Short mmCIF file of C-alpha atoms in Angstrom, two decimals:
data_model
loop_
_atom_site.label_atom_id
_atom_site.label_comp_id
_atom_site.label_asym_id
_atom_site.label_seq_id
_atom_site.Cartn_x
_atom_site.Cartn_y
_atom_site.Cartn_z
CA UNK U 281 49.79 97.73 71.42
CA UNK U 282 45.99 97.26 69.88
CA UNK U 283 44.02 94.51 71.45
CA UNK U 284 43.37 92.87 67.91
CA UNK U 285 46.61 92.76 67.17
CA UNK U 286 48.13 90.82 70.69
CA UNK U 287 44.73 88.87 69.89
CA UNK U 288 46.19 87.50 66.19
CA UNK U 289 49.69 87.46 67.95
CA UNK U 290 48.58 84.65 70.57
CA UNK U 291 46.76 82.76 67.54
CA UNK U 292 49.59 82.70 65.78
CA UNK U 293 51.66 81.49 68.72
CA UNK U 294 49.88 79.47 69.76
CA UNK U 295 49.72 77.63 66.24
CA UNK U 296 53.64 77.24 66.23
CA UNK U 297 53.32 75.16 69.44
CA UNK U 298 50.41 73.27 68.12
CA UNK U 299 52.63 72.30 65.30
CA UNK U 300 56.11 71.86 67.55
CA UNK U 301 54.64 69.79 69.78
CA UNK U 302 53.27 67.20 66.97
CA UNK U 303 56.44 67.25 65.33
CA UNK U 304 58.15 64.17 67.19
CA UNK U 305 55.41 62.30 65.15
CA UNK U 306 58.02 63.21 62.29
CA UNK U 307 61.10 62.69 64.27
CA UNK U 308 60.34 59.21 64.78
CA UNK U 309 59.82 58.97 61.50
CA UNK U 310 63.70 59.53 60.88
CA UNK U 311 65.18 57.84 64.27
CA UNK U 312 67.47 55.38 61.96
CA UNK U 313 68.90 58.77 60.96
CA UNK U 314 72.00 60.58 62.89
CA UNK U 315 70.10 63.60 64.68
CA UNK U 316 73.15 65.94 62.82
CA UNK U 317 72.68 65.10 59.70
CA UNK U 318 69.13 65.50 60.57
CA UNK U 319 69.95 68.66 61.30
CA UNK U 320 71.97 69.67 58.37
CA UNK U 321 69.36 68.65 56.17
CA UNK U 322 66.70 71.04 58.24
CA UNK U 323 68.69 73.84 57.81
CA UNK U 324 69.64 73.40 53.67
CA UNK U 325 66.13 72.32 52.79
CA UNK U 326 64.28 75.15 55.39
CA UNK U 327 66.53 77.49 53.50
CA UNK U 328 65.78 76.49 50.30
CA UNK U 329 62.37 76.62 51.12
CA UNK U 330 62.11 80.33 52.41
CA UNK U 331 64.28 81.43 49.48
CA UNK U 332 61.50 79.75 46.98
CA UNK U 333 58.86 81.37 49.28
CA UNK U 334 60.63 84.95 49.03
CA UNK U 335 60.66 84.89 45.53
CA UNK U 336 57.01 83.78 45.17
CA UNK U 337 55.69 86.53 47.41
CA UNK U 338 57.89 89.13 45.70
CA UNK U 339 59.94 89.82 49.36
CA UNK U 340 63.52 88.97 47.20
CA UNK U 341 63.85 92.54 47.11
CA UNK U 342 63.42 93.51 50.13
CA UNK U 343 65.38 90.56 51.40
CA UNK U 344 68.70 92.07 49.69
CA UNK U 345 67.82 95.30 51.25
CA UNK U 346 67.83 93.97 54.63
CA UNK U 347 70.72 92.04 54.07
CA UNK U 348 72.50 95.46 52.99
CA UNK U 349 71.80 96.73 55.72
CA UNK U 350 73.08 94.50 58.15
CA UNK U 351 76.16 95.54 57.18
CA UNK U 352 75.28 99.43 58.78
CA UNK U 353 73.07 97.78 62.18
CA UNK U 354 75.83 95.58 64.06
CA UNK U 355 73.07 95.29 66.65
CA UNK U 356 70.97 93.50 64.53
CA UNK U 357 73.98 91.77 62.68
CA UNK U 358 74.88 89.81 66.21
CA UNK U 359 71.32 89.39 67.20
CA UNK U 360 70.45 87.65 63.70
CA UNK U 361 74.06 85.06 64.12
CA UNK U 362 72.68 84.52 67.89
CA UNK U 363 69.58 83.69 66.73
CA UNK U 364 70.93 81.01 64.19
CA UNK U 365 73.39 79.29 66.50
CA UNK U 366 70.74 79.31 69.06
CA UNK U 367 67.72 77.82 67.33
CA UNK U 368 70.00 75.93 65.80
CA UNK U 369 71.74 73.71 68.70
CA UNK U 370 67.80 73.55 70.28
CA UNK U 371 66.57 71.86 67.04
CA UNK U 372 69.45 69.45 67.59
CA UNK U 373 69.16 68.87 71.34
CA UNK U 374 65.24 68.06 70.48
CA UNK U 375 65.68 65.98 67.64
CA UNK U 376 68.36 63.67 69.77
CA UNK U 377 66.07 63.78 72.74
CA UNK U 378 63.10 62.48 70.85
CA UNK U 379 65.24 59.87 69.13
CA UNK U 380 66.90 58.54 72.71
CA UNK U 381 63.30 58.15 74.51
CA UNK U 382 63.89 61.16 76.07
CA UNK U 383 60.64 63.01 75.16
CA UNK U 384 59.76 63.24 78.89
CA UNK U 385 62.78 65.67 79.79
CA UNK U 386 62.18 67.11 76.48
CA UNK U 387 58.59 68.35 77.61
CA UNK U 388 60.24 69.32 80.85
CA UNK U 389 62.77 71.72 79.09
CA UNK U 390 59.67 73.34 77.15
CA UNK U 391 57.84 73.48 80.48
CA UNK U 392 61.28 75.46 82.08
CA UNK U 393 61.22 77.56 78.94
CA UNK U 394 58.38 80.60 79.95
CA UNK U 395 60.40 80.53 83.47
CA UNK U 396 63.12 81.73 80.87
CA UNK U 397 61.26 83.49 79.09
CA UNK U 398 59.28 85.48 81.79
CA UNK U 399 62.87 86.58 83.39
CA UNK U 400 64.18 87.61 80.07
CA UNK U 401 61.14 89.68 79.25
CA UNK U 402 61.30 91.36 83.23
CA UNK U 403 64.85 91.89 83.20
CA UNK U 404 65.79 92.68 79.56
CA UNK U 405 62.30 94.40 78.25
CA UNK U 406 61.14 95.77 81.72
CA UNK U 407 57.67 94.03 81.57
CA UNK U 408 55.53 93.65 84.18
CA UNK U 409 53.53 90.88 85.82
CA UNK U 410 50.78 91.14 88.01
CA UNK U 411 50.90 89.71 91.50
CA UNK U 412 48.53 86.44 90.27
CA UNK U 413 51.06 86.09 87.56
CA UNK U 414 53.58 86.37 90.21
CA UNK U 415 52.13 83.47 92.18
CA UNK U 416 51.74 81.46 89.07
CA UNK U 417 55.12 81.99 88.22
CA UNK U 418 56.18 80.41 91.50
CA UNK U 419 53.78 77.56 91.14
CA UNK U 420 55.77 76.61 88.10
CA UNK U 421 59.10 76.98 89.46
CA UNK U 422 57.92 74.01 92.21
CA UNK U 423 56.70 71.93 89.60
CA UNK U 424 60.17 72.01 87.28
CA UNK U 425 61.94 71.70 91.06
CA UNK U 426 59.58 68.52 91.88
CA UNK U 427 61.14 67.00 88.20
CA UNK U 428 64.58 67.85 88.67
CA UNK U 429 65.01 66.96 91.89
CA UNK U 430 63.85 63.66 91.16
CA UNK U 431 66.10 63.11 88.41
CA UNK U 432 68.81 63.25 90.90
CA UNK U 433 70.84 64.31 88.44
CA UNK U 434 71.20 67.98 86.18
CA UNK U 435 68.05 67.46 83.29
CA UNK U 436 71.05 68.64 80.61
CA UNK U 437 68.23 68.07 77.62
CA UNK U 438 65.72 70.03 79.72
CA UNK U 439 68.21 72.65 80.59
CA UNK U 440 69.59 73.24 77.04
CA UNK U 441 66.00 73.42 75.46
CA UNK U 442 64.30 76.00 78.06
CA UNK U 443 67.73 78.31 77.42
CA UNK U 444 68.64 77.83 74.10
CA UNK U 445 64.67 78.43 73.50
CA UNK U 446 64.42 81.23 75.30
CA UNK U 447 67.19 83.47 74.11
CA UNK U 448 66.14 82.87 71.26
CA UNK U 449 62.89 84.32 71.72
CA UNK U 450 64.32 86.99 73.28
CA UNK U 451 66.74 87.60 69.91
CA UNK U 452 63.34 87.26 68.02
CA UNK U 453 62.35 90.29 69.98
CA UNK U 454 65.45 92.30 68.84
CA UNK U 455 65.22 91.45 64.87
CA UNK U 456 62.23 93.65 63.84
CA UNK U 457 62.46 92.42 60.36
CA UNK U 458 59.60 90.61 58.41
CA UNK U 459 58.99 87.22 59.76
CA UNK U 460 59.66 85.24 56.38
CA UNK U 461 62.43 87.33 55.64
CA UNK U 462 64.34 87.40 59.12
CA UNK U 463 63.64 82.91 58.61
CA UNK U 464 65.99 82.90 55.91
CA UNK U 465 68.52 85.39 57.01
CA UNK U 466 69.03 82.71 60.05
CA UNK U 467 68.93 79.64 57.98
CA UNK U 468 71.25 81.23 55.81
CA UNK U 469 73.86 81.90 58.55
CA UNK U 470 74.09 78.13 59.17
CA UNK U 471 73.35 76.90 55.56
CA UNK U 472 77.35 76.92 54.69
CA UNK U 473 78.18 74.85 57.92
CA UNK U 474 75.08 72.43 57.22
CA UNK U 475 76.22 71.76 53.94
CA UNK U 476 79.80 71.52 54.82
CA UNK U 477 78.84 68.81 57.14
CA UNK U 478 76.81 66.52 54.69
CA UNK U 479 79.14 66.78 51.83
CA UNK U 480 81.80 65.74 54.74
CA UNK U 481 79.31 62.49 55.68
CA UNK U 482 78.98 61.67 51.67
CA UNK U 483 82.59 61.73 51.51
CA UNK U 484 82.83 59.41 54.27
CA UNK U 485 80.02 57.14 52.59
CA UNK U 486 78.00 58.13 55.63
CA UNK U 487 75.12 59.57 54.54
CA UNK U 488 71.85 58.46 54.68
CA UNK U 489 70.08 60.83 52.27
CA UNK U 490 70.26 59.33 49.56
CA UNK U 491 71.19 55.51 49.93
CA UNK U 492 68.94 54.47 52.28
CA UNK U 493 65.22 54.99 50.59
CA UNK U 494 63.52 57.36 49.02
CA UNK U 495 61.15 57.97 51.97
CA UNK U 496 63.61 58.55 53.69
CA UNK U 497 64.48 61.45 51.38
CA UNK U 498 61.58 62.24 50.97
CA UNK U 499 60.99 63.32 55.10
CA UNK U 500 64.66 65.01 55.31
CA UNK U 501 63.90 67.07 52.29
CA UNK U 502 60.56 67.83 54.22
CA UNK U 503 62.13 68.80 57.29
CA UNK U 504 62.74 71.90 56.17
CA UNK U 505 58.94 72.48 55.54
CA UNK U 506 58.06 70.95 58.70
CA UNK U 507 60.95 73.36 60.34
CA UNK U 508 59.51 76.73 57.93
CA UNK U 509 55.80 76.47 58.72
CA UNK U 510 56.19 76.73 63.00
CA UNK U 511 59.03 79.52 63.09
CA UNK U 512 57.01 81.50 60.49
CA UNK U 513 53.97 81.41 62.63
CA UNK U 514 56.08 81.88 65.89
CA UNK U 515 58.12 84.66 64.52
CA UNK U 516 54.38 86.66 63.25
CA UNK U 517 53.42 85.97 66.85
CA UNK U 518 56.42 87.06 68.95
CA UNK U 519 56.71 90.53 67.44
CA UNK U 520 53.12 91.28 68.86
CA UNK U 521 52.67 90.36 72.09
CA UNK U 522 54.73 90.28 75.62
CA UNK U 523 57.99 87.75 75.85
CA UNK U 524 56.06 86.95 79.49
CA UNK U 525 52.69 85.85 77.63
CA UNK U 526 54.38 84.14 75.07
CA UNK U 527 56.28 81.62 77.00
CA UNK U 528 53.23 80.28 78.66
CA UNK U 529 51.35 79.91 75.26
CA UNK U 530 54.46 77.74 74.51
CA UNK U 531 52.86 75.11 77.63
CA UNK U 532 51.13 74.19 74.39
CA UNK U 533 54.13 72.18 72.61
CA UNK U 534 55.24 70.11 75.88
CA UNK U 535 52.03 69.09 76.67
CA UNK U 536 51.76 67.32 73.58
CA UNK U 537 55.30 65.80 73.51
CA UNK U 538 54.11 64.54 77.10
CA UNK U 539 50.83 62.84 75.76
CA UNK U 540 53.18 61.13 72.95
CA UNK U 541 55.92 60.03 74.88
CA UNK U 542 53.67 58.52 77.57
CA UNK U 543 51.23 57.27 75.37
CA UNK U 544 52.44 56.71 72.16
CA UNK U 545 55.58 55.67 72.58
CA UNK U 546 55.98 54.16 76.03
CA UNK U 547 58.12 56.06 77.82
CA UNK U 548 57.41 55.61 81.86
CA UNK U 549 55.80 58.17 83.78
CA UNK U 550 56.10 58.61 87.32
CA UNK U 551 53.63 59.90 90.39
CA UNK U 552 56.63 62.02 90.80
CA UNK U 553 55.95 63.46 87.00
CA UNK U 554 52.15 63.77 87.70
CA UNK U 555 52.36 65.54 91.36
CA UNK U 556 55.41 68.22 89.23
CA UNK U 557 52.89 68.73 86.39
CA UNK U 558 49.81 69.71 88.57
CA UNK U 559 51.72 72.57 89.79
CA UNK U 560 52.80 73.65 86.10
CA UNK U 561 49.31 73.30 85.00
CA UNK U 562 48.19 74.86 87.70
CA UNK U 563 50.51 77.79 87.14
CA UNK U 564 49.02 77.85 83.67
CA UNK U 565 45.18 77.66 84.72
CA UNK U 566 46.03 80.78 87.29
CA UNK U 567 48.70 82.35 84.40
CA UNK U 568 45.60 82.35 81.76
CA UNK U 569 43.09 83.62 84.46
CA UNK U 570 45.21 86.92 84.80
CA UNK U 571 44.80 88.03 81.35
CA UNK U 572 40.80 87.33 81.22
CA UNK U 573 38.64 90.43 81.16
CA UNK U 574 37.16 89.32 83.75
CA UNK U 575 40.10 89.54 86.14
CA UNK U 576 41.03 92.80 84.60
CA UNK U 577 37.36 94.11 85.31
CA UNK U 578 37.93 93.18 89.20
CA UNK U 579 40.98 94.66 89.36
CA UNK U 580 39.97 97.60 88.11
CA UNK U 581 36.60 97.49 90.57
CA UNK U 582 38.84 96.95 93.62
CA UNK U 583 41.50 99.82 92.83
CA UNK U 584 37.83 102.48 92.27
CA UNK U 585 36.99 100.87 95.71
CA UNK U 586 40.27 101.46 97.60
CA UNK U 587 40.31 97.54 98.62
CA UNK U 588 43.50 97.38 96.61
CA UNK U 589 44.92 94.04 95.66
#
């Protein structure tokens, strides 16, 4: 893997969580609105989107030839559908979370997520971590115990996140497709049930697209833009650098659903929360150390030198 490339892979990454973790800004935006048919409207309009965007960059072609030959790669067939029905039940988990004051446990789920992700990358891709990653990788671990253990209770929202999240990424890993294109081949695996569900709520009379107001409309047809724009980046950056590395670039997205919920929005935060975070952080500060040339230059100095590690 060229340096350059792991190099536009974490800058791409590390965009998506920039965006994901500014996106309850929207959310709250839409909290008179049922967090499913939120959802619904996510998927339709984010597929919608991508199919617009296909034909625009002159991928359409290619995007029936990959869908072809799905029907040949059963591998990639089941990986694609878990991929859908995974990203799909986190975007719903989040968007109730952040619509129930519940951004604190959110953050905590995205903060469990690279302990996911670093196991599924160890035991499912055989990488490797280094024994300062090792350490940091235990600091973590205290600081999600700290949180849950002083919930009392099983963090459900923070457990469903960090899973659903990772396996997801790990699917990512599997679908070596073109980012844009492999976007719509999973919004178009929930599309039908999406739009099943709001034709059943308009039915019913209870919808809110489209009798409520038009700004309303206006930010659930631009969900799916606001859903597009992060998995595009995130899917560029996933494909180029290790599952391990890119669950602690994703410390990115919490921390800023942690600054809202606290600050923005009011939600209480503990010494509890604050003793639980210092270790993640810390876990992060020693995490991002590891990969510095620097470190890598002293490693290197103390193997040559027989001091070992």
């Amino acid at each position: 893997m060229k340096e350059n490339e792991v190099k536009v892979g974490v800058l791409q990454a590390a965009f998506s969580y920039l965006l994901w973790g500014l996106l309850p800004i929207y959310w709250k935006l839409l909290e008179h609105v049922n967090a499913d048919e939120i959802l619904a409207n996510r998927v339709i309009w984010s597929f919608i989107l991508m199919v617009l965007l296909l034909l625009v960059t002159k991928k359409w072609p290619l995007f029936v030839e990959t869908l072809k030959g799905l029907k040949h790669n059963q591998k990639r067939l089941w990986a694609l559908i878990t991929a859908s029905l995974l990203v799909s039940g986190n975007w719903f988990v989040y968007i109730w979370a952040v619509n129930h004051d519940q951004m604190i446990q959110a953050s905590l789920g995205y903060y469990i997520n690279p302990l996911v992700s670093v196991l599924l990358g160890v035991i499912f891709l055989h990488e490797r971590l280094s024994p300062l990653q090792y350490i940091s990788f235990a600091m973590a671990t205290a600081g999600v115990l700290i949180l849950s253990i002083s919930y009392g209770q099983i963090p459900w929202i923070a457990l469903a996140l960090a899973f659903s999240f990772g396996l997801y990424g790990l699917a990512k890993k599997l679908i070596k497709v073109d980012s844009s294109i492999g976007l719509t081949l999973e919004t178009m695996v929930v599309t039908p049930l999406a739009l099943g569900y709001v034709i059943y709520l308009f039915v019913k009379k209870q919808n809110m697209f489209l009798s409520v107001a038009v700004t309303t409309d206006i930010l659930l047809i631009g969900a799916g833009a606001a859903t597009a724009l992060p998995l595009l980046y995130f899917a560029k950056g996933a494909q180029k650098i290790p599952l391990s590395m890119l669950g602690f670039i994703q410390y990115i997205a919490p921390t800023l659903t942690l600054i809202l919920g606290v600050f923005f929005y009011g939600e209480h935060f503990t010494k509890i929360h604050l003793l639980s975070f210092i270790f993640i952080w810390g876990a992060l500060t020693i995490y991002s150390l590891s990969k510095t040339k620097i470190w890598s230059r002293q490693l290197k100095w103390k193997k040559g030198s027989g001091l070992g590690v």
